[in-house]
Coordinates of C-alpha atoms in Angstrom, one line a residue:
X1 CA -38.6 45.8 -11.6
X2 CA -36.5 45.2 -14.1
X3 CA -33.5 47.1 -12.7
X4 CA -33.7 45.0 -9.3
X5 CA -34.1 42.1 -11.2
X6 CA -30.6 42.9 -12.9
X7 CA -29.4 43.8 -9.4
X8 CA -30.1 40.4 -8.1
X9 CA -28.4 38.6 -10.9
X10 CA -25.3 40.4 -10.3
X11 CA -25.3 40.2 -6.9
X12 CA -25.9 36.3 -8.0
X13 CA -23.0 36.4 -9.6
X14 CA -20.6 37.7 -7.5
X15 CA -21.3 35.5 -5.2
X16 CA -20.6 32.7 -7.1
X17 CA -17.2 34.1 -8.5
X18 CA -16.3 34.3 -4.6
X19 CA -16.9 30.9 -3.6
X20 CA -14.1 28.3 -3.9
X21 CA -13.2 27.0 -7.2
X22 CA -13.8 23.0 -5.7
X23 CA -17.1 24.0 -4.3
X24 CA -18.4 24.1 -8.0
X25 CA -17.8 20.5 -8.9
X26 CA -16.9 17.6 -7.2
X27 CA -13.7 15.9 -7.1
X28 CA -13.6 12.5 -9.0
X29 CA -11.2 9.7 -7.8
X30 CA -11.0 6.4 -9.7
X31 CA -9.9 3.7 -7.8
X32 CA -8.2 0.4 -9.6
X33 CA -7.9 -2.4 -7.1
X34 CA -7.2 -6.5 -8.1
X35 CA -10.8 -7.4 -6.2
X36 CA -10.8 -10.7 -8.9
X37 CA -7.5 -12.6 -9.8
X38 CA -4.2 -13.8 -8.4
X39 CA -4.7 -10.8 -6.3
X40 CA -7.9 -10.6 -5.0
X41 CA -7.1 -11.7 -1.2
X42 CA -5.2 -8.3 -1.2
X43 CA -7.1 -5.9 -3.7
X44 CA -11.0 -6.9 -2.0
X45 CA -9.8 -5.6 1.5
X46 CA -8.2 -2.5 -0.9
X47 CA -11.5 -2.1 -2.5
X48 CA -13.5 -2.8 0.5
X49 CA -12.2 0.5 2.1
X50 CA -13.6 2.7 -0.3
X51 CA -16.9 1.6 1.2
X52 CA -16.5 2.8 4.5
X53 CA -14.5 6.5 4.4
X54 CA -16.1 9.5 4.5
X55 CA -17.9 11.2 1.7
X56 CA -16.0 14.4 1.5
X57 CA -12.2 15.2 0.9
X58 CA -10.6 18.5 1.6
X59 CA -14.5 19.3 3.0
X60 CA -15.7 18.9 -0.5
X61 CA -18.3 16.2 -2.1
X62 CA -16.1 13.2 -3.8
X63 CA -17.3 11.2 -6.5
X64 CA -15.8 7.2 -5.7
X65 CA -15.3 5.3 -9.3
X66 CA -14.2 1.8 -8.3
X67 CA -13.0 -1.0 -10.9
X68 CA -11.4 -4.1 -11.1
X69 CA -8.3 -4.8 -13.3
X70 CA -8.2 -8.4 -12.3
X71 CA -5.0 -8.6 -11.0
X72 CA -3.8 -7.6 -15.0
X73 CA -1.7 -5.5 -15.9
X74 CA -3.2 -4.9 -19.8
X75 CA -6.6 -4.7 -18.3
X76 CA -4.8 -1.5 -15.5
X77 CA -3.8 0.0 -18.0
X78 CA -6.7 0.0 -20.1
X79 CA -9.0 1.0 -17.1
X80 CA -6.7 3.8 -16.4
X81 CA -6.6 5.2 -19.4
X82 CA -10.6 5.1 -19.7
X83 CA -10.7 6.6 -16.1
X84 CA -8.6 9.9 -17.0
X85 CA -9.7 10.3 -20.8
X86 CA -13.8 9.4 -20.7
X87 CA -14.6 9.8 -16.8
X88 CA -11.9 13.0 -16.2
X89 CA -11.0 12.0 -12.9
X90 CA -8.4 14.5 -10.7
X91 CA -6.9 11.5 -9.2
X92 CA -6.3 7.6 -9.4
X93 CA -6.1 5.8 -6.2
X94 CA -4.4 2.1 -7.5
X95 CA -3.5 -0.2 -8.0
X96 CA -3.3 -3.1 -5.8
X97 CA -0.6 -5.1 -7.1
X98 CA 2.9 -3.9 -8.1
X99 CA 3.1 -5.2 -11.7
X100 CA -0.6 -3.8 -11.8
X101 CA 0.7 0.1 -10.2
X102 CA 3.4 0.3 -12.5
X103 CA 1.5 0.1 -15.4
X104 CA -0.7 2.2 -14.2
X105 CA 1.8 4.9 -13.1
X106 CA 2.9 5.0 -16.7
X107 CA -0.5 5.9 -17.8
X108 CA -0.7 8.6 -15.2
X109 CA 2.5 9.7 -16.3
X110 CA 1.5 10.1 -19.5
X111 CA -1.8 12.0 -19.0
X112 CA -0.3 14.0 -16.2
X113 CA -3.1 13.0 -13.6
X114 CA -1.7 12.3 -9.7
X115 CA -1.4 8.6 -8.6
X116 CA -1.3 7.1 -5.4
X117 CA -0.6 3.8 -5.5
X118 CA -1.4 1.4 -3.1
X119 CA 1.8 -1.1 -3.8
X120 CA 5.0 -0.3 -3.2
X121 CA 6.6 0.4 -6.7
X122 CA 10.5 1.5 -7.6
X123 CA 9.2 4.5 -9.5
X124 CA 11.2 7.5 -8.5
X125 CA 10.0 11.1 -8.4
X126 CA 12.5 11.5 -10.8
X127 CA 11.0 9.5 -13.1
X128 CA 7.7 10.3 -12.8
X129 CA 6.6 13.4 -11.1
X130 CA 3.0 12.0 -10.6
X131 CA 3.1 9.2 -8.9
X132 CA 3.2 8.3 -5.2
X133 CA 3.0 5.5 -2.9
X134 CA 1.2 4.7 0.6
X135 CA 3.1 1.3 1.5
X136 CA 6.8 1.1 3.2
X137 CA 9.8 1.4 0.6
X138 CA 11.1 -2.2 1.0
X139 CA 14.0 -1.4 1.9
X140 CA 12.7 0.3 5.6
X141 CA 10.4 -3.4 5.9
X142 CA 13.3 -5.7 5.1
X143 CA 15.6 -3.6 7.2
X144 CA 13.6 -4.6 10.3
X145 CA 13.7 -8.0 9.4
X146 CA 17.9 -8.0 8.8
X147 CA 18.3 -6.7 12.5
X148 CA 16.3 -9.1 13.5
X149 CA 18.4 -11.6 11.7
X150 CA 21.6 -10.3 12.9
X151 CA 20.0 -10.1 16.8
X152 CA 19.7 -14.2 16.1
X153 CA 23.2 -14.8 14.5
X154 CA 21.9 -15.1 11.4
X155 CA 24.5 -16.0 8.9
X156 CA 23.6 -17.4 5.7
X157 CA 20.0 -17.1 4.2
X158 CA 17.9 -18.2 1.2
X159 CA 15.5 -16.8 -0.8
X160 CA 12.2 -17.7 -2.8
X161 CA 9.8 -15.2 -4.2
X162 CA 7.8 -14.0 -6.8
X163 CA 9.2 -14.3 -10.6
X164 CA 7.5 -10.9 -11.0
X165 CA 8.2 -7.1 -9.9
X166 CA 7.2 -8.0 -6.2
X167 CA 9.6 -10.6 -6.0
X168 CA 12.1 -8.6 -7.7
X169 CA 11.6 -5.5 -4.9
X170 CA 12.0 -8.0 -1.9
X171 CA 14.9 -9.6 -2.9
X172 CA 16.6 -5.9 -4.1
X173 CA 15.3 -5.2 -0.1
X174 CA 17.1 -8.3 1.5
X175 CA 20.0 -7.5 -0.8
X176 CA 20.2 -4.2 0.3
X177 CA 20.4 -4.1 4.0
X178 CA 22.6 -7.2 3.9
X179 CA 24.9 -5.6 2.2
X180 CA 26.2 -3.8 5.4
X181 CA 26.3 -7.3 8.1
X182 CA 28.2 -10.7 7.6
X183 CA 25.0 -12.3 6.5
X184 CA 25.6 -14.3 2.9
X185 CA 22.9 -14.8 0.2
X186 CA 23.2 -18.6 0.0
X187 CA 20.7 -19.4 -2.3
X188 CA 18.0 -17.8 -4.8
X189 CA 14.8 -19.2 -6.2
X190 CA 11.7 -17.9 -7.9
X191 CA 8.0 -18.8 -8.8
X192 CA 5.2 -17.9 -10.1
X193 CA 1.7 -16.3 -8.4
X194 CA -0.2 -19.6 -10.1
X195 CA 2.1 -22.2 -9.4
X196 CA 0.5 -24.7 -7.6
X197 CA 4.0 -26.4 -6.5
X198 CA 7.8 -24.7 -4.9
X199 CA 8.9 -28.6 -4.2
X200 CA 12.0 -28.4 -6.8
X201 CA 12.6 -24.5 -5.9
X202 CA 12.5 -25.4 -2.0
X203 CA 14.6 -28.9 -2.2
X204 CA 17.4 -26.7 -4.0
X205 CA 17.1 -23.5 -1.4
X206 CA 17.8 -26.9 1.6
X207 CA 20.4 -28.3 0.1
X208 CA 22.0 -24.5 0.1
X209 CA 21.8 -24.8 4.4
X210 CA 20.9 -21.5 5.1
X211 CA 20.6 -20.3 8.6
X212 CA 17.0 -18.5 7.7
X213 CA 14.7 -18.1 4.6
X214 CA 13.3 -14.9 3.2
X215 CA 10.0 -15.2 1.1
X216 CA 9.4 -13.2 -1.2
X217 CA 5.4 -14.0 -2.1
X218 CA 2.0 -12.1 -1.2
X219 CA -1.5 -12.8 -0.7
X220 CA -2.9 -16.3 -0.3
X221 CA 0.1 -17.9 -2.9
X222 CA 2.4 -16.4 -0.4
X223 CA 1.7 -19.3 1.8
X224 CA 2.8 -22.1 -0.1
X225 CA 6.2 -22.1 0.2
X226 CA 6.0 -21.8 3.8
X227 CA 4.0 -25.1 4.0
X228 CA 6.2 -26.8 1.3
X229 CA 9.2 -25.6 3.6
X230 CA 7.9 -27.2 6.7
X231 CA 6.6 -30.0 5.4
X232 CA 10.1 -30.9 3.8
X233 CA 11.3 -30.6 7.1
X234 CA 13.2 -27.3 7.5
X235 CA 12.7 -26.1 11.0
X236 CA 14.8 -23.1 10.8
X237 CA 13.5 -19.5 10.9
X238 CA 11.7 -18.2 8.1
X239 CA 10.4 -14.4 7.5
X240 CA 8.4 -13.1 5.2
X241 CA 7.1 -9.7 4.1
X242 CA 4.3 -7.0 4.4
X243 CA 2.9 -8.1 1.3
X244 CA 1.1 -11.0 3.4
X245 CA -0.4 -9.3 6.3
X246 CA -4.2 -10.3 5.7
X247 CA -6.3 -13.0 7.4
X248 CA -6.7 -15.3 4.4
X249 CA -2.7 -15.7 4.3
X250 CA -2.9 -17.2 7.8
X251 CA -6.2 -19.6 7.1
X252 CA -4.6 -21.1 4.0
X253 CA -1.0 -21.3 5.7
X254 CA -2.2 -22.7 9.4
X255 CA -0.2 -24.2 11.8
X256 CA 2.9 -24.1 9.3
X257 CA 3.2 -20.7 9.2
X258 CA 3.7 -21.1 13.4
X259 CA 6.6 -19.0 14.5
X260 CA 7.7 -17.0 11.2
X261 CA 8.3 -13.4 11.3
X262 CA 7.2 -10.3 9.1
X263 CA 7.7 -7.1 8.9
X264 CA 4.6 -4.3 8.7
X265 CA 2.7 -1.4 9.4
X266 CA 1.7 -0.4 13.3
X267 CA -2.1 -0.6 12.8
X268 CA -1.8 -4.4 13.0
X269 CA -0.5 -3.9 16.6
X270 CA -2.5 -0.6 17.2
X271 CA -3.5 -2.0 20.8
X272 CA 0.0 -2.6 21.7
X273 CA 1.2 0.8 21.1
X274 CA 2.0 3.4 23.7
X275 CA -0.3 6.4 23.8
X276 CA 2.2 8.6 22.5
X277 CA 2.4 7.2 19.6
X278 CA 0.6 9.9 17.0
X279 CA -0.5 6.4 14.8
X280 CA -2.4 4.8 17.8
X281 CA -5.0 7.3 17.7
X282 CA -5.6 7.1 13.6
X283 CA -4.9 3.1 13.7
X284 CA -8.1 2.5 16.0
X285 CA -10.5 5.0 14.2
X286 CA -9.7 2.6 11.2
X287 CA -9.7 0.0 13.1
X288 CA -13.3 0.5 14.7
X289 CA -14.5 2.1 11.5
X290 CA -13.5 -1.3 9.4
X291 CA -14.6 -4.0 11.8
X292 CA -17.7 -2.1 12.1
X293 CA -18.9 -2.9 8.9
X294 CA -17.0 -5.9 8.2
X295 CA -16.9 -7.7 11.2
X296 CA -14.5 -8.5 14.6
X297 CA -11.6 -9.6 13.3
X298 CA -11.5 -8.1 10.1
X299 CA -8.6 -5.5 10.4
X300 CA -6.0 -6.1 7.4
X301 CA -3.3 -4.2 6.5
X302 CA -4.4 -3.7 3.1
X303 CA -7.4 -2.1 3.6
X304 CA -5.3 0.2 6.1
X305 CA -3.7 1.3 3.1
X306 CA -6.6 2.6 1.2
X307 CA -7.2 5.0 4.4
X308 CA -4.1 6.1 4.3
X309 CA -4.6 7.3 0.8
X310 CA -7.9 8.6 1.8
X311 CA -5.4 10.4 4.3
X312 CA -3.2 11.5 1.9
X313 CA -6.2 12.8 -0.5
X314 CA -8.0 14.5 2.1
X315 CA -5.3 17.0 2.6
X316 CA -4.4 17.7 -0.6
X317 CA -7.7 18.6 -2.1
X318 CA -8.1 20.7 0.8
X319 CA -5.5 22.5 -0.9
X320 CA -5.5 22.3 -4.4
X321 CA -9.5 23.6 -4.0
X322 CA -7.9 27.2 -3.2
X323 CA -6.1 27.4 -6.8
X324 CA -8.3 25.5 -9.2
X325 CA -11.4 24.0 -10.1
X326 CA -12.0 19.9 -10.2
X327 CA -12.1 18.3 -13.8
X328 CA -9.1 20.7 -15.6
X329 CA -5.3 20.1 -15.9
X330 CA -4.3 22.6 -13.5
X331 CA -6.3 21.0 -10.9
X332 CA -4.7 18.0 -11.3
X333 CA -1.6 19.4 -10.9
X334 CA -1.7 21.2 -8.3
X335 CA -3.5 18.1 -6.8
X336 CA 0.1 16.8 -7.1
X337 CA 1.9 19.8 -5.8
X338 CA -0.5 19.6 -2.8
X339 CA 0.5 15.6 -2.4
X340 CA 4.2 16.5 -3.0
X341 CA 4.3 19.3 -0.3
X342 CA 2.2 16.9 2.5
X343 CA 3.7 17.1 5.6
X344 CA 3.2 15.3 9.0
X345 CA 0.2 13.5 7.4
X346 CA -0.6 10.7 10.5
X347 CA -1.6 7.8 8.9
X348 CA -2.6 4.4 10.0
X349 CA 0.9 2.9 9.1
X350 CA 3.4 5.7 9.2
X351 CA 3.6 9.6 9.6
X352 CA 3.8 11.0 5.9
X353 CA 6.1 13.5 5.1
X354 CA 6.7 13.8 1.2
X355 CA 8.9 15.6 -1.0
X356 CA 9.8 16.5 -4.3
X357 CA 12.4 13.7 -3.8
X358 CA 10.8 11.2 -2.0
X359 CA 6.8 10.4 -3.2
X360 CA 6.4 7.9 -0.1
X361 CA 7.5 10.3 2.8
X362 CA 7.5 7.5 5.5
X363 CA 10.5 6.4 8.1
X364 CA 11.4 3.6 10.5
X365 CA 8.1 4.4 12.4
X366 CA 6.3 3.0 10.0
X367 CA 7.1 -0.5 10.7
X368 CA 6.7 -3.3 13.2
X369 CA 8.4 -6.7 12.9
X370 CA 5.2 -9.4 14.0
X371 CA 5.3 -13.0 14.4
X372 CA 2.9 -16.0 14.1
X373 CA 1.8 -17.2 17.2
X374 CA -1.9 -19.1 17.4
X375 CA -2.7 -18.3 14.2
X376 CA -2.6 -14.6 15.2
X377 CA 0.1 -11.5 14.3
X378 CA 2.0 -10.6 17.3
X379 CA 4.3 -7.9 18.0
X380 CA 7.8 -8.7 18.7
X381 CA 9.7 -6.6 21.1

């Protein structure tokens, strides 16, 4: 009896050396979204995501640990730092703001734990190997919205954005693709998410002329100068950016935001796609998986975002599980190798191909230029 008994447990544990390193523990992912703050009409679609995608990645059991930094950068990095040292998660999925991802990237940096962030940041694989990025570089965004401009004989344009990182990135975007067309920065004005007034910046961007006016905002504060704008009587075109796609932007802007343009991913204009397009297909599963739990309507481009990190996870773990186990350093890393080496990843706003020089992976398929008519984002062809 004995002797079988010691036969079992061997046999026992064989089998448990051969079985895959992931299938031993699950994966942990914190997730750092803005749900309260300046932020929250962009980081409670972000975190509202997390909600609905499946409960696996790679095939194996995922453990969800979803905070809120607020919209605040001290409190990001604080939760991040909690998240990799006390809770041991393999990888951070955050944060919602750019100000709010940077600091967080530095914290990932530091700890050497993958981050996919869900704002567009500056960082460069470069300069830090571990983190990565699901939205449009701004430069691809604001280059759809500088043809446009040269298509209309656009000449001179104005600017007004953020005094933060954001705004910082979208004017470096305008800046950029102008460089190559005969279109002249006129004027350049900045403000802040809490402001509750652009009337001096706006009066001074007017009395500049300019042909067209490029805002530089997000979320719900995006909106103001767009009403301040019209409301001063400036009935010239005005374009914005991806960093307002959400249905909040367009309650609290209404009829002023009639007839301006922005740049963003496909999924807002799955419908409108031809069926050849590979993002069609992943745009509606999000689409119908979203609005099934949050109602007709509901599709944002935010929350589109946070399944395309999903995306981006799934596949990686699915191969990181064949060289480590969940919980150590050389999971994590090779949780970044796996993200680095991602290739045709279909997502719901681009087609993902990354690289050990480019952490976002994403080309002029990835955007649409839209425009507000009825209240409602439509494509323009």
């Amino acid at each position: 009896m004995k002797k079988t008994s010691r036969h079992f447990a061997a046999i026992a544990i064989a089998i448990a050396a051969a079985l895959p390193l992931a299938a031993q523990a699950d994966v942990t992912v914190g997730v750092i979204t803005g749900a309260t703050g300046p932020g929250a009409s962009l980081g409670i679609p972000y975190k509202n995501t997390f909600s609905i995608v499946p409960k696996t990645l790679g095939g194996e059991p995922v453990h969800y640990i979803v905070v809120d930094d607020a919209t605040d950068t001290t409190t990001a990095v604080k939760l991040a730092r909690k998240l990799i040292e006390q809770d041991k998660v393999d990888l951070i999925i955050g944060s919602s703001s750019v100000p709010t991802a940077i600091a967080v990237a530095g914290v990932a940096a530091e700890l050497k734990t993958p981050q996919i962030s869900l704002s567009p940041t500056p960082i460069t694989p470069d300069k830090n190997p571990w983190s990565f990025s699901v939205p449009q570089p701004i430069n691809i965004m604001m280059g759809a919205v500088v043809r446009h401009m040269v298509q209309h004989h656009v000449k001179t344009v104005g600017y007004l954005g953020f005094s933060d990182a954001w705004g910082d990135l979208v004017l470096s975007g305008l800046e950029h693709n102008i460089k190559s067309t005969d279109i002249h920065l006129v004027a350049s004005e900045r403000y802040a998410r809490l402001d509750t007034s652009v009337l001096g910046q706006t009066l001074k961007l007017m009395a500049a002329k300019p042909d067209a006016v490029v805002l530089g905002g997000s979320g719900v504060p995006g909106a103001l100068p767009v009403v301040t704008l019209r409301k001063q009587g400036y009935k010239n075109p005005i374009y914005l950016n991806h960093g307002v796609i959400n249905k909040d932007f367009l309650r609290v802007g209404g009829k002023a935001l009639e007839g301006a343009y922005a740049p963003t991913g496909p999924v807002m204009v799955a419908e409108q796609l031809p069926n050849t397009n590979p993002i069609k297909k992943v745009a509606l599963e999000f689409t119908k998986a979203y609005e099934s739990k949050y109602g007709a309507g509901t599709r944002n481009a935010f929350a589109a975002y946070s399944w395309d990190a999903y995306l981006l996870a799934d596949q990686a773990v699915a191969k990181a599980d064949k060289t480590a186990k969940p919980g150590t350093p050389e999971y994590r890393a090779a949780l970044r190798d796996a993200l680095e080496s991602g290739k045709e990843v279909v997502g719901t706003h681009g087609v993902y191909n990354m690289s050990k020089i480019d952490h976002t992976g994403v080309d002029e398929r990835a955007v649409v230029l839209v425009k507000v008519e009825d209240g409602k984002w439509k494509l323009v062809k």
